[in-house]
Coordinates of C-alpha atoms in Angstrom, one line a residue:
M1 CA 16.8 11.9 -13.5
M2 CA 20.0 10.8 -11.7
R3 CA 19.1 12.8 -8.6
P4 CA 16.0 12.8 -6.3
Q5 CA 13.8 15.8 -6.5
P6 CA 12.6 17.5 -3.3
A7 CA 8.9 17.9 -2.6
L8 CA 7.5 21.4 -2.2
W9 CA 6.1 22.8 1.1
F10 CA 2.6 24.2 0.9
E11 CA 0.3 26.1 3.2
I12 CA -3.4 26.4 2.7
L13 CA -5.6 28.9 4.5
A14 CA -9.3 28.1 4.3
P15 CA -12.6 28.5 6.2
R16 CA -12.6 26.4 9.4
E17 CA -15.7 24.3 8.4
D18 CA -14.1 23.3 5.1
A19 CA -10.9 21.9 6.5
L20 CA -11.9 18.2 6.3
G21 CA -13.3 18.5 2.8
I22 CA -10.2 20.1 1.5
A23 CA -7.9 17.5 3.1
E24 CA -10.0 14.7 1.6
A25 CA -10.0 16.3 -1.8
I26 CA -6.2 16.6 -1.8
A27 CA -5.7 13.1 -0.5
S28 CA -8.1 11.5 -3.0
A29 CA -5.9 12.9 -5.8
G30 CA -2.7 11.5 -4.2
L31 CA -1.1 15.0 -4.1
A32 CA 0.0 15.6 -0.6
E33 CA 1.8 14.3 2.4
F34 CA 0.4 16.2 5.4
E35 CA 2.8 17.4 8.1
S36 CA 2.7 20.0 10.8
P37 CA 5.6 22.4 11.3
A38 CA 5.5 21.6 15.0
D39 CA 7.8 19.2 16.7
G40 CA 5.8 16.2 15.7
G41 CA 3.9 15.7 18.9
E42 CA 0.2 15.4 19.2
N43 CA -1.7 18.6 18.3
G44 CA -4.6 19.9 20.2
M45 CA -7.2 18.2 17.9
H46 CA -5.6 14.8 18.5
A47 CA -5.5 15.3 22.2
E48 CA -9.2 16.4 22.3
C49 CA -10.5 13.7 19.9
G50 CA -8.3 10.8 21.2
P51 CA -10.7 9.4 23.9
L52 CA -13.7 9.8 21.6
I53 CA -11.9 8.0 18.7
Q54 CA -11.1 5.1 21.1
R55 CA -14.8 4.7 22.0
F56 CA -15.6 4.7 18.3
R57 CA -13.0 2.1 17.5
D58 CA -14.4 -0.1 20.2
L59 CA -17.9 0.2 18.7
E60 CA -16.5 -0.5 15.2
R61 CA -14.9 -3.7 16.4
E62 CA -18.3 -4.8 17.7
F63 CA -20.6 -3.7 14.9
G64 CA -18.4 -2.8 11.9
H65 CA -19.5 -5.9 10.0
L66 CA -23.1 -4.6 10.1
W67 CA -22.4 -1.1 8.8
Q68 CA -23.4 -0.8 5.2
A69 CA -21.2 0.9 2.6
L70 CA -22.5 4.5 2.3
V71 CA -20.9 7.7 1.1
S72 CA -22.3 11.0 2.2
E73 CA -21.7 14.6 1.1
P74 CA -18.7 16.4 2.4
L75 CA -19.4 17.5 6.0
R76 CA -19.1 21.2 6.8
A77 CA -17.8 21.1 10.3
F78 CA -14.4 20.9 12.1
P79 CA -13.4 17.4 13.2
N80 CA -13.4 18.0 17.0
E81 CA -16.9 19.6 16.6
M82 CA -18.3 16.7 14.5
L83 CA -17.2 13.7 16.5
P84 CA -19.1 14.1 19.8
T85 CA -22.4 14.3 18.0
A86 CA -21.6 11.4 15.7
L87 CA -20.5 9.2 18.6
E88 CA -23.7 10.1 20.5
H89 CA -25.9 8.8 17.6
I90 CA -23.8 5.6 17.2
E91 CA -23.9 4.8 20.9
A92 CA -27.6 5.3 21.1
W93 CA -28.1 3.0 18.1
A94 CA -25.8 0.4 19.7
R95 CA -27.8 0.3 23.0
E96 CA -31.0 -0.6 21.2
A97 CA -29.3 -2.8 18.5
R98 CA -27.6 -5.2 21.0
P99 CA -30.7 -7.1 22.1
V100 CA -32.0 -7.1 18.5
L101 CA -28.7 -8.6 17.3
A102 CA -28.8 -11.2 20.1
S103 CA -32.3 -12.3 19.0
I104 CA -31.2 -12.5 15.4
E105 CA -28.2 -14.6 16.2
H106 CA -30.3 -17.0 18.3
A107 CA -32.9 -17.4 15.6
A108 CA -30.3 -17.8 12.9
S109 CA -28.5 -20.4 14.9
E110 CA -31.7 -22.4 15.6
H111 CA -32.6 -22.0 11.9
A112 CA -29.3 -23.6 10.8
L113 CA -29.7 -26.5 13.3
L114 CA -33.3 -27.2 12.2
D115 CA -32.1 -27.1 8.6
T116 CA -29.5 -29.8 9.3
W117 CA -32.1 -32.0 11.1
L118 CA -34.6 -31.6 8.3
T119 CA -32.0 -32.7 5.7
L120 CA -31.4 -35.8 7.8
L121 CA -35.1 -36.6 8.0
E122 CA -35.9 -35.9 4.4
T123 CA -33.0 -38.1 3.1
S124 CA -33.9 -40.9 5.5
A125 CA -30.4 -40.9 7.0
L126 CA -31.9 -41.9 10.3
D127 CA -34.2 -44.9 10.9
E128 CA -37.0 -45.0 13.4
A129 CA -35.0 -46.8 16.1
E130 CA -32.1 -44.3 15.9
R131 CA -34.6 -41.4 16.2
R132 CA -36.1 -42.9 19.3
A133 CA -32.6 -43.3 20.8
L134 CA -31.9 -39.7 20.0
A135 CA -35.2 -38.7 21.7
G136 CA -34.0 -40.4 25.0
G137 CA -35.0 -44.0 24.8
I138 CA -33.5 -47.0 26.8
V139 CA -30.3 -46.7 24.7
A140 CA -28.9 -43.2 24.4
A141 CA -27.6 -41.6 21.2
A142 CA -26.1 -38.4 19.9
I143 CA -25.0 -36.9 16.6
H144 CA -21.7 -35.1 16.3
R145 CA -20.3 -32.9 13.7
C146 CA -16.7 -34.1 13.4
P147 CA -14.0 -32.8 11.0
Q148 CA -11.7 -35.7 11.6
P149 CA -13.9 -38.8 12.3
E150 CA -11.0 -41.2 11.6
A151 CA -9.0 -39.6 14.5
V152 CA -11.6 -40.3 17.1
R153 CA -10.8 -42.9 19.8
V154 CA -14.2 -44.7 20.4
P155 CA -15.0 -46.1 23.9
A156 CA -15.6 -49.8 24.0
D157 CA -19.3 -49.6 24.7
V158 CA -20.2 -47.1 22.0
L159 CA -21.3 -47.9 18.5
L160 CA -20.2 -45.3 15.9
K161 CA -21.9 -44.9 12.5
P162 CA -21.2 -42.3 9.9
V163 CA -24.4 -40.5 8.7
P164 CA -24.6 -40.9 4.9
G165 CA -24.6 -37.9 2.6
S166 CA -23.7 -35.4 5.4
S167 CA -21.3 -32.5 4.7
P168 CA -19.4 -31.6 6.9
P169 CA -19.2 -35.2 8.2
L170 CA -21.7 -36.2 10.8
I171 CA -21.4 -39.4 13.0
L172 CA -24.1 -41.1 15.0
A173 CA -23.0 -42.5 18.4
I174 CA -25.2 -45.1 20.3
G175 CA -24.4 -46.4 23.7
P176 CA -24.6 -45.9 27.5
A177 CA -24.7 -42.3 28.7
A178 CA -21.2 -42.2 30.4
P179 CA -19.2 -43.5 27.4
L180 CA -21.2 -41.2 25.2
A181 CA -20.2 -38.2 27.3
E182 CA -16.6 -39.3 27.2
L183 CA -16.8 -39.6 23.4
G184 CA -18.3 -36.1 23.2
E185 CA -15.3 -34.7 25.1
R186 CA -12.9 -36.4 22.7
I187 CA -14.7 -35.0 19.6
R188 CA -14.7 -31.5 21.1
S189 CA -11.0 -31.7 21.6
L190 CA -10.7 -32.3 17.8
G191 CA -12.8 -29.3 17.0
G192 CA -16.1 -31.1 16.7
Q193 CA -19.4 -30.5 18.4
A194 CA -22.6 -32.3 19.3
L195 CA -25.9 -31.3 17.6
A196 CA -28.7 -30.3 19.9
V197 CA -31.6 -32.7 19.4
P198 CA -34.9 -30.8 18.8
D199 CA -38.1 -31.8 20.6
G200 CA -40.3 -34.3 18.9
I201 CA -37.6 -35.9 16.7
A202 CA -39.2 -39.3 17.2
A203 CA -42.7 -38.2 16.4
G204 CA -44.4 -39.3 13.1
D205 CA -44.9 -35.7 12.0
A206 CA -41.4 -34.6 13.0
T207 CA -40.6 -33.3 9.5
T208 CA -43.7 -31.0 9.4
A209 CA -43.2 -29.7 12.9
L210 CA -39.5 -28.9 12.3
A211 CA -40.3 -27.2 9.0
A212 CA -42.8 -25.0 10.8
R213 CA -40.3 -24.1 13.5
R214 CA -37.7 -23.3 10.8
S215 CA -40.1 -20.9 9.1
T216 CA -40.7 -19.2 12.4
C217 CA -37.0 -18.7 12.9
A218 CA -36.6 -17.3 9.4
A219 CA -39.4 -14.8 10.1
A220 CA -37.7 -13.8 13.3
V221 CA -34.4 -13.2 11.5
G222 CA -36.2 -11.0 8.9
A223 CA -38.1 -9.1 11.5
G224 CA -34.9 -8.5 13.4
R225 CA -33.1 -7.1 10.3
Q226 CA -36.0 -4.8 9.6
R227 CA -35.8 -3.5 13.2
L228 CA -32.1 -2.9 12.7
D229 CA -32.8 -0.9 9.5
A230 CA -35.4 1.1 11.4
L231 CA -33.0 1.9 14.2
A232 CA -30.3 2.9 11.7
A233 CA -32.7 5.4 10.1
E234 CA -34.0 6.6 13.4
H235 CA -30.5 7.4 14.8
G236 CA -28.9 8.6 11.5
L237 CA -26.4 5.8 11.7
A238 CA -25.0 6.0 8.2
E239 CA -24.1 9.7 8.4
A240 CA -22.8 9.3 12.0
V241 CA -20.5 6.4 11.0
V242 CA -19.2 8.2 7.9
S243 CA -18.6 11.3 10.0
A244 CA -16.7 9.4 12.7
H245 CA -14.5 7.6 10.1
R246 CA -13.7 10.9 8.5
V247 CA -12.7 12.4 11.8
C248 CA -10.4 9.4 12.5
W249 CA -8.8 9.7 9.1
C250 CA -8.3 13.5 9.6
V251 CA -6.7 13.0 13.1
D252 CA -4.5 10.1 11.9
N253 CA -3.4 11.5 8.5
A254 CA -4.0 15.3 8.5
R255 CA -2.7 16.4 11.9
A256 CA -1.3 19.4 10.1
V257 CA -4.7 21.1 10.4
E258 CA -4.4 24.0 12.7
A259 CA -7.6 25.6 13.7
R260 CA -8.3 29.2 14.4
R261 CA -11.6 30.9 15.3
A262 CA -12.9 31.2 11.7
L263 CA -10.0 29.8 9.6
C264 CA -7.8 26.8 9.5
R265 CA -4.3 26.2 8.1
L266 CA -3.4 23.0 6.3
T267 CA 0.3 22.3 5.7
G268 CA 2.4 19.6 4.1
W269 CA 4.3 18.5 1.0
T270 CA 3.4 18.1 -2.6
C271 CA 5.1 16.9 -5.7
E272 CA 2.6 18.4 -8.2
P273 CA 2.0 22.1 -7.3
A274 CA 0.1 22.8 -10.5
T275 CA -2.2 19.9 -10.0
L276 CA -2.7 20.9 -6.4
Q277 CA -3.9 24.3 -7.5
R278 CA -6.3 22.8 -10.0
R279 CA -7.7 20.4 -7.4
L280 CA -8.3 23.3 -4.9
A281 CA -10.1 25.2 -7.7
E282 CA -12.4 22.2 -8.3
V283 CA -13.4 22.1 -4.6
A284 CA -15.0 25.5 -5.1
V285 CA -14.0 26.7 -1.6
P286 CA -12.3 30.0 -1.1
T287 CA -8.7 29.2 -0.2
L288 CA -5.3 30.8 -0.1
L289 CA -2.4 28.6 -1.3
R290 CA 1.2 29.5 -1.1
F291 CA 4.4 27.5 -1.6
A292 CA 7.0 28.6 1.0
P293 CA 10.4 27.5 2.1
P294 CA 9.9 24.5 4.5
P295 CA 10.4 25.1 8.3
R296 CA 13.8 24.5 9.7
D297 CA 14.8 21.1 11.1
M298 CA 12.3 19.3 8.8
Q299 CA 13.6 16.6 6.5
V300 CA 12.2 17.2 3.0
P301 CA 10.5 14.2 1.3
L302 CA 12.1 13.2 -2.0
I303 CA 10.6 11.9 -5.3
L304 CA 12.4 9.8 -7.9
R305 CA 11.7 11.2 -11.4
N306 CA 12.8 8.9 -14.1
P307 CA 11.6 8.2 -17.7
W308 CA 9.0 5.4 -18.1
W309 CA 11.6 2.8 -19.1
A310 CA 13.7 3.4 -15.9
R311 CA 10.8 3.5 -13.4
P312 CA 10.6 -0.3 -12.8
Y313 CA 14.3 -0.2 -11.8
E314 CA 13.6 2.2 -9.0
A315 CA 12.9 -1.0 -7.1
F316 CA 16.6 -1.5 -6.7
C317 CA 16.9 1.8 -4.8
G318 CA 13.9 0.7 -2.8
L319 CA 15.8 -2.4 -1.5
L320 CA 18.2 -0.1 0.2
G321 CA 16.1 3.0 0.9
M322 CA 15.5 6.4 -0.6
P323 CA 18.6 8.2 -1.9
A324 CA 19.6 11.3 0.0
H325 CA 19.0 14.7 -1.5
D326 CA 22.7 15.1 -2.4
A327 CA 23.0 11.5 -3.6
A328 CA 22.6 10.0 -7.0
D329 CA 19.6 8.1 -8.3
P330 CA 21.1 5.3 -10.4
S331 CA 17.7 3.9 -11.7
A332 CA 18.4 5.0 -15.3
L333 CA 21.8 3.4 -15.3
V334 CA 20.5 0.2 -13.8
A335 CA 17.9 0.1 -16.5
L336 CA 20.9 -0.4 -18.9
V337 CA 23.2 -2.5 -16.8
F338 CA 20.7 -5.1 -15.4
P339 CA 19.4 -6.3 -18.8
L340 CA 22.9 -6.4 -20.2
L341 CA 24.3 -8.6 -17.4
F342 CA 21.2 -10.8 -17.3
G343 CA 21.1 -11.3 -21.1
Y344 CA 24.8 -12.1 -21.3
M345 CA 24.4 -14.9 -18.7
F346 CA 21.2 -16.2 -20.2
G347 CA 22.1 -16.1 -23.9
D348 CA 19.4 -18.0 -25.8
L349 CA 17.2 -16.5 -28.5
G350 CA 14.1 -18.7 -27.9
Q351 CA 14.4 -18.8 -24.1
G352 CA 14.9 -15.0 -24.0
L353 CA 11.7 -14.4 -26.0
L354 CA 9.9 -16.8 -23.7
I355 CA 11.0 -14.8 -20.6
A356 CA 10.0 -11.5 -22.3
A357 CA 6.5 -13.0 -23.0
L358 CA 6.3 -14.2 -19.4
G359 CA 7.1 -10.6 -18.2
L360 CA 4.4 -9.2 -20.5
L361 CA 1.9 -11.7 -19.1
L362 CA 2.6 -11.2 -15.5
G363 CA 3.5 -7.5 -15.6
R364 CA -0.1 -6.3 -15.1
R365 CA -0.5 -8.1 -11.8
W366 CA 3.0 -8.0 -10.5
T367 CA 4.9 -4.8 -11.2
L368 CA 8.4 -6.4 -10.8
A369 CA 7.6 -8.8 -13.6
N370 CA 8.0 -5.9 -16.0
L371 CA 11.8 -6.3 -15.4
L372 CA 11.6 -9.6 -17.3
V373 CA 10.7 -7.9 -20.6
P374 CA 14.0 -6.0 -21.3
A375 CA 15.9 -8.8 -19.6
G376 CA 14.3 -11.4 -21.9
L377 CA 14.9 -9.3 -25.0
S378 CA 18.6 -8.9 -23.9
A379 CA 18.9 -12.7 -23.5
A380 CA 17.4 -13.1 -26.9
F381 CA 19.9 -10.7 -28.4
F382 CA 22.9 -12.5 -26.8
G383 CA 21.3 -15.8 -27.9
W384 CA 21.6 -14.6 -31.4
V385 CA 25.2 -13.5 -30.7
F386 CA 26.0 -17.0 -29.3
G387 CA 24.0 -18.8 -32.0
S388 CA 21.6 -20.6 -29.5
V389 CA 17.8 -21.1 -30.0
F390 CA 16.1 -23.2 -27.4
S391 CA 19.5 -24.7 -26.7
L392 CA 19.9 -25.7 -30.3
H393 CA 23.0 -24.6 -32.1
G394 CA 23.1 -24.1 -35.9
V395 CA 19.5 -22.8 -36.2
V396 CA 20.9 -19.3 -36.5
T397 CA 24.5 -18.3 -37.3
A398 CA 26.5 -17.1 -34.3
L399 CA 27.4 -13.4 -34.6
W400 CA 30.4 -13.8 -32.4
V401 CA 31.5 -17.0 -30.7
E402 CA 30.0 -20.1 -29.2
P403 CA 30.8 -20.2 -25.4
L404 CA 31.7 -23.8 -25.2
H405 CA 34.0 -23.7 -28.3
D406 CA 35.8 -20.5 -27.4
P407 CA 35.3 -19.7 -23.7
M408 CA 38.2 -17.2 -23.1
P409 CA 36.6 -14.2 -25.0
V410 CA 33.3 -15.0 -23.2
L411 CA 35.1 -14.8 -19.8
L412 CA 37.1 -11.7 -20.6
L413 CA 34.5 -9.4 -22.0
P414 CA 32.5 -9.1 -18.7
L415 CA 35.7 -7.9 -17.0
G416 CA 35.6 -4.8 -19.2
L417 CA 32.0 -4.2 -18.4
G418 CA 32.7 -4.7 -14.7
A419 CA 35.6 -2.2 -14.8
A420 CA 33.3 0.4 -16.5
L421 CA 30.6 -0.2 -13.9
L422 CA 33.0 0.3 -11.0
C423 CA 34.4 3.4 -12.5
A424 CA 30.9 4.7 -13.1
G425 CA 30.2 4.1 -9.4
L426 CA 33.2 6.1 -8.3
V427 CA 32.4 8.9 -10.7
L428 CA 28.9 9.1 -9.2
A429 CA 30.5 9.3 -5.8
G430 CA 32.5 12.2 -7.1
F431 CA 29.3 14.0 -8.3
E432 CA 27.8 13.4 -4.9
A433 CA 30.8 14.9 -3.2
R434 CA 30.5 17.9 -5.5
W435 CA 26.8 18.4 -4.6
R436 CA 27.7 18.3 -0.9
G437 CA 30.7 20.7 -1.4
E438 CA 33.2 17.9 -0.5
M439 CA 35.0 17.5 -3.8
G440 CA 38.4 18.0 -2.1
A441 CA 37.8 15.2 0.3
W442 CA 36.8 12.9 -2.6
L443 CA 39.9 13.8 -4.5
N444 CA 42.0 13.0 -1.4
D445 CA 40.2 9.6 -0.7
D446 CA 39.0 8.1 -3.9
G447 CA 40.9 10.1 -6.5
P448 CA 44.3 8.4 -6.2
A449 CA 42.7 4.9 -6.1
L450 CA 40.7 5.7 -9.3
V451 CA 43.8 7.0 -11.1
L452 CA 45.9 3.9 -10.1
Y453 CA 43.0 1.6 -11.2
L454 CA 42.6 3.4 -14.6
G455 CA 46.4 3.2 -15.0
G456 CA 46.3 -0.5 -14.4
L457 CA 43.5 -1.0 -16.9
A458 CA 45.4 1.1 -19.5
C459 CA 48.3 -1.3 -19.2
L460 CA 46.0 -4.0 -20.5
L461 CA 45.0 -2.1 -23.7
P462 CA 46.7 -3.0 -26.9
G463 CA 49.0 -0.3 -28.3
V464 CA 49.6 1.3 -24.9
A465 CA 53.1 1.0 -23.3
P466 CA 52.4 -0.6 -19.9
A467 CA 55.3 1.0 -18.2
A468 CA 54.4 4.5 -19.4
A469 CA 50.8 4.2 -18.4
L470 CA 51.5 2.8 -15.0
L471 CA 54.2 5.5 -14.3
A472 CA 51.8 8.3 -15.3
A473 CA 49.1 6.8 -13.1
V474 CA 51.5 6.5 -10.1
A475 CA 52.7 10.0 -10.5
L476 CA 49.2 11.5 -10.7
A477 CA 48.1 9.3 -7.7
L478 CA 51.1 10.6 -5.7
L479 CA 50.2 14.2 -6.5
L480 CA 46.7 13.7 -5.3
A481 CA 47.8 11.8 -2.2
V482 CA 50.2 14.5 -1.1
R483 CA 47.7 17.2 -1.9
R484 CA 46.9 19.2 1.3
A485 CA 48.7 16.4 3.3
G486 CA 50.4 17.4 6.5
N487 CA 53.5 15.5 7.7
G488 CA 55.2 12.5 6.1
S489 CA 53.1 10.0 8.1
E490 CA 49.9 11.5 6.7
V491 CA 51.4 11.1 3.1
L492 CA 52.3 7.5 3.7
R493 CA 48.8 6.8 5.2
R494 CA 47.1 8.2 2.1
I495 CA 49.4 6.4 -0.3
G496 CA 48.7 3.1 1.6
G497 CA 45.0 3.7 1.6
S498 CA 45.0 4.5 -2.1
L499 CA 46.9 1.3 -2.9
E500 CA 44.5 -0.7 -0.8
R501 CA 41.4 0.8 -2.6
A502 CA 43.0 0.2 -6.0
F503 CA 43.6 -3.5 -5.2
Q504 CA 40.0 -3.8 -3.9
L505 CA 38.8 -2.4 -7.2
A506 CA 40.9 -4.9 -9.1
I507 CA 39.5 -7.8 -7.0
N508 CA 36.0 -6.5 -7.5
T509 CA 36.6 -6.4 -11.2
I510 CA 37.6 -10.1 -11.2
S511 CA 34.3 -11.0 -9.6
F512 CA 32.6 -10.0 -12.8
V513 CA 34.2 -13.1 -14.4
R514 CA 31.2 -14.9 -13.0
V515 CA 29.1 -13.3 -15.7
G516 CA 31.0 -15.1 -18.4
A517 CA 31.2 -18.3 -16.3
F518 CA 27.4 -18.4 -16.1
A519 CA 27.1 -17.8 -19.9
I520 CA 29.4 -20.9 -20.3
A521 CA 27.4 -22.8 -17.7
H522 CA 24.2 -22.0 -19.6
A523 CA 25.7 -23.4 -22.8
G524 CA 27.0 -26.5 -20.9
L525 CA 23.6 -27.2 -19.4
S526 CA 22.0 -26.8 -22.9
S527 CA 24.6 -29.2 -24.3
A528 CA 23.8 -31.8 -21.6
M529 CA 20.1 -31.5 -22.3
L530 CA 20.8 -32.1 -26.1
L531 CA 22.8 -35.2 -25.3
L532 CA 19.8 -36.6 -23.3
A533 CA 17.5 -35.8 -26.2
A534 CA 19.9 -37.6 -28.6
A535 CA 20.0 -40.6 -26.3
A536 CA 16.1 -40.6 -26.2
G537 CA 16.0 -40.9 -30.0
D538 CA 14.5 -38.9 -32.9
G539 CA 10.9 -39.5 -32.1
A540 CA 8.4 -38.0 -29.7
T541 CA 10.5 -38.9 -26.7
G542 CA 13.4 -36.7 -27.9
V543 CA 11.0 -33.8 -28.5
V544 CA 9.6 -34.2 -25.0
V545 CA 13.1 -34.2 -23.5
I546 CA 13.9 -30.9 -25.4
V547 CA 10.7 -29.2 -24.3
V548 CA 10.9 -30.3 -20.7
G549 CA 14.7 -29.6 -20.6
N550 CA 14.1 -26.0 -21.9
L551 CA 11.4 -25.4 -19.3
L552 CA 13.7 -26.6 -16.6
I553 CA 16.6 -24.5 -17.8
V554 CA 14.4 -21.4 -18.0
G555 CA 13.0 -22.0 -14.5
L556 CA 16.4 -22.8 -12.8
E557 CA 18.5 -20.2 -14.5
L558 CA 15.9 -17.5 -14.3
L559 CA 16.2 -17.7 -10.5
V560 CA 20.0 -18.1 -10.4
V561 CA 20.8 -15.5 -13.0
S562 CA 18.4 -12.9 -11.4
I563 CA 20.1 -13.4 -8.1
Q564 CA 23.6 -13.0 -9.5
T565 CA 22.7 -9.9 -11.5
T566 CA 21.0 -8.3 -8.5
R567 CA 24.1 -9.2 -6.3
L568 CA 26.5 -7.5 -8.8
V569 CA 24.3 -4.4 -9.1
L570 CA 23.8 -4.0 -5.3
F571 CA 27.1 -5.1 -3.9
E572 CA 29.6 -4.2 -6.6
F573 CA 28.0 -1.1 -8.0
F574 CA 25.7 0.5 -5.4
T575 CA 28.3 0.2 -2.6
R576 CA 30.6 2.7 -4.4
F577 CA 28.3 5.7 -4.0
F578 CA 24.7 4.9 -2.8
L579 CA 23.6 6.9 0.3
A580 CA 20.1 5.7 1.5
S581 CA 19.4 8.4 4.1
G582 CA 16.6 10.2 2.2
R583 CA 12.9 10.3 3.1
A584 CA 10.5 9.1 0.5
F585 CA 7.4 11.1 -0.4
R586 CA 4.4 9.2 0.8
P587 CA 1.1 10.8 -0.1
A588 CA -1.8 10.5 2.3
L589 CA -4.4 7.9 1.3
P590 CA -8.0 9.1 1.2
P591 CA -10.5 8.0 3.8
T592 CA -12.6 4.9 3.0
H593 CA -16.1 4.4 4.2
A594 CA -16.7 0.8 3.0
F595 CA -18.4 -1.5 5.5
R596 CA -19.5 -5.0 4.8
E597 CA -23.1 -5.9 5.7
N598 CA -23.5 -9.1 7.5
H599 CA -26.0 -11.4 5.7
H600 CA -27.0 -14.8 7.3
E601 CA -28.2 -17.4 4.9
T602 CA -31.7 -18.5 5.7

């Protein structure tokens, strides 16, 4: 806690044919981030498999929607030995599957068209004269599928009629050939299209003939799919596709596999060494695992380890980046500060419990919503302190003061919290300097400013002589400023810098007055809402005003107070010490072999 933990470097020596299975087993448990001790360039396996992988990716873009979800047993072969054979099977399947797919698509398209025309005939949407015109009579006609029929500009010689009961909308156009062609162009520009007219549409037995043709198309689609299944079995498509996907995953995510004649070496980082050992034992493959010092010039990944109640607040570190190895992880401290600031600004017992309930409701789907639970409980506590329940005063007795009646204490208390938070940030910066072996530099730079700042704060405490406290602070600051100083100009520069930093700290402290100001603003908004409710009367209207007003206050101030609290934490606290130059531990994801099968409705 309070400091990122480094991941451990591991090296696994295993039989060559089991390399991919071991890498998958480790990745499926989320235990490892694979990395090669080389300079980060492409290893031999990537260079050898790269062109083959590109060929597979091209085939996947063309046929991936047809490949059924299958999982095969772990394959006992090295990736660069597995891919050529798998790709040969896939390409052989593709050569025979392309004409079959074309025939299926043609039959399915004709089936859908015939289905539309049969619906029109069976619902009597077209009369006999319109069918003759569609078949090519003296007067021409066409039916268009048009998503925006109201936007179509109709030529003067064309009669337009919507087809009743059609979805998506169909329109029947009747008129001379030239204006009909012009209308067709306009409809196509709007994303529509003309329906091809089947032969025999004007015949008396058109419905029977079209139904027979539709059955023929459905049979052709079924036969085509059976042929695809037979081709897949003939060429071993499922195993080949799974093999190719595993090779792609291995090359992209486990480049740290170094092959030898009979053995391979897998290297990377882990955060759970004991679990990694158990996982390798479950694989039941003879392996040699060792945890060694990482190679030089490699940045070690870091993991934030916090108790369960502080883990949601790791998101604040994530906004700026991973803390460095010699930097502090403030998540546990933020877990205390954030709810405290939020609750003080949003002090209402009922509204706070409502926010906590909202956090519990949304927390399962949205992780950040878990922050609302402690924030809401803190708001409920301060609502009890201020005596406010759903903006109503007098329901519970205030434990302290009411913000509108006695605003000065409400404004001054956050200044003390802000001063403590700023000092905590400087102290964390001191710990970081000590971890880096730079404590002397911190004492020279931030030490005098911190002493002056604390002396100024001591002058404000009751029972402390201001002159004595300030004099002691100045004396100690001067001692720190002249410590290891060179000439007189260097001493003056350090004294001036210390005074500037102390004044900056004082100004930053004053910015925390906004916490009390928002608490007073919340009380003022609640009071205004109660005045509106009183003006509405004592009946149902007044109750509606109170309910709607509380919902508006919760929605508005939840956004505003969250932004202000985040701003204070990031820009007033984090800027004192936070160093976001670390590398986060990102475990490799396991390979997935899920492919969606394309089903055409018939």
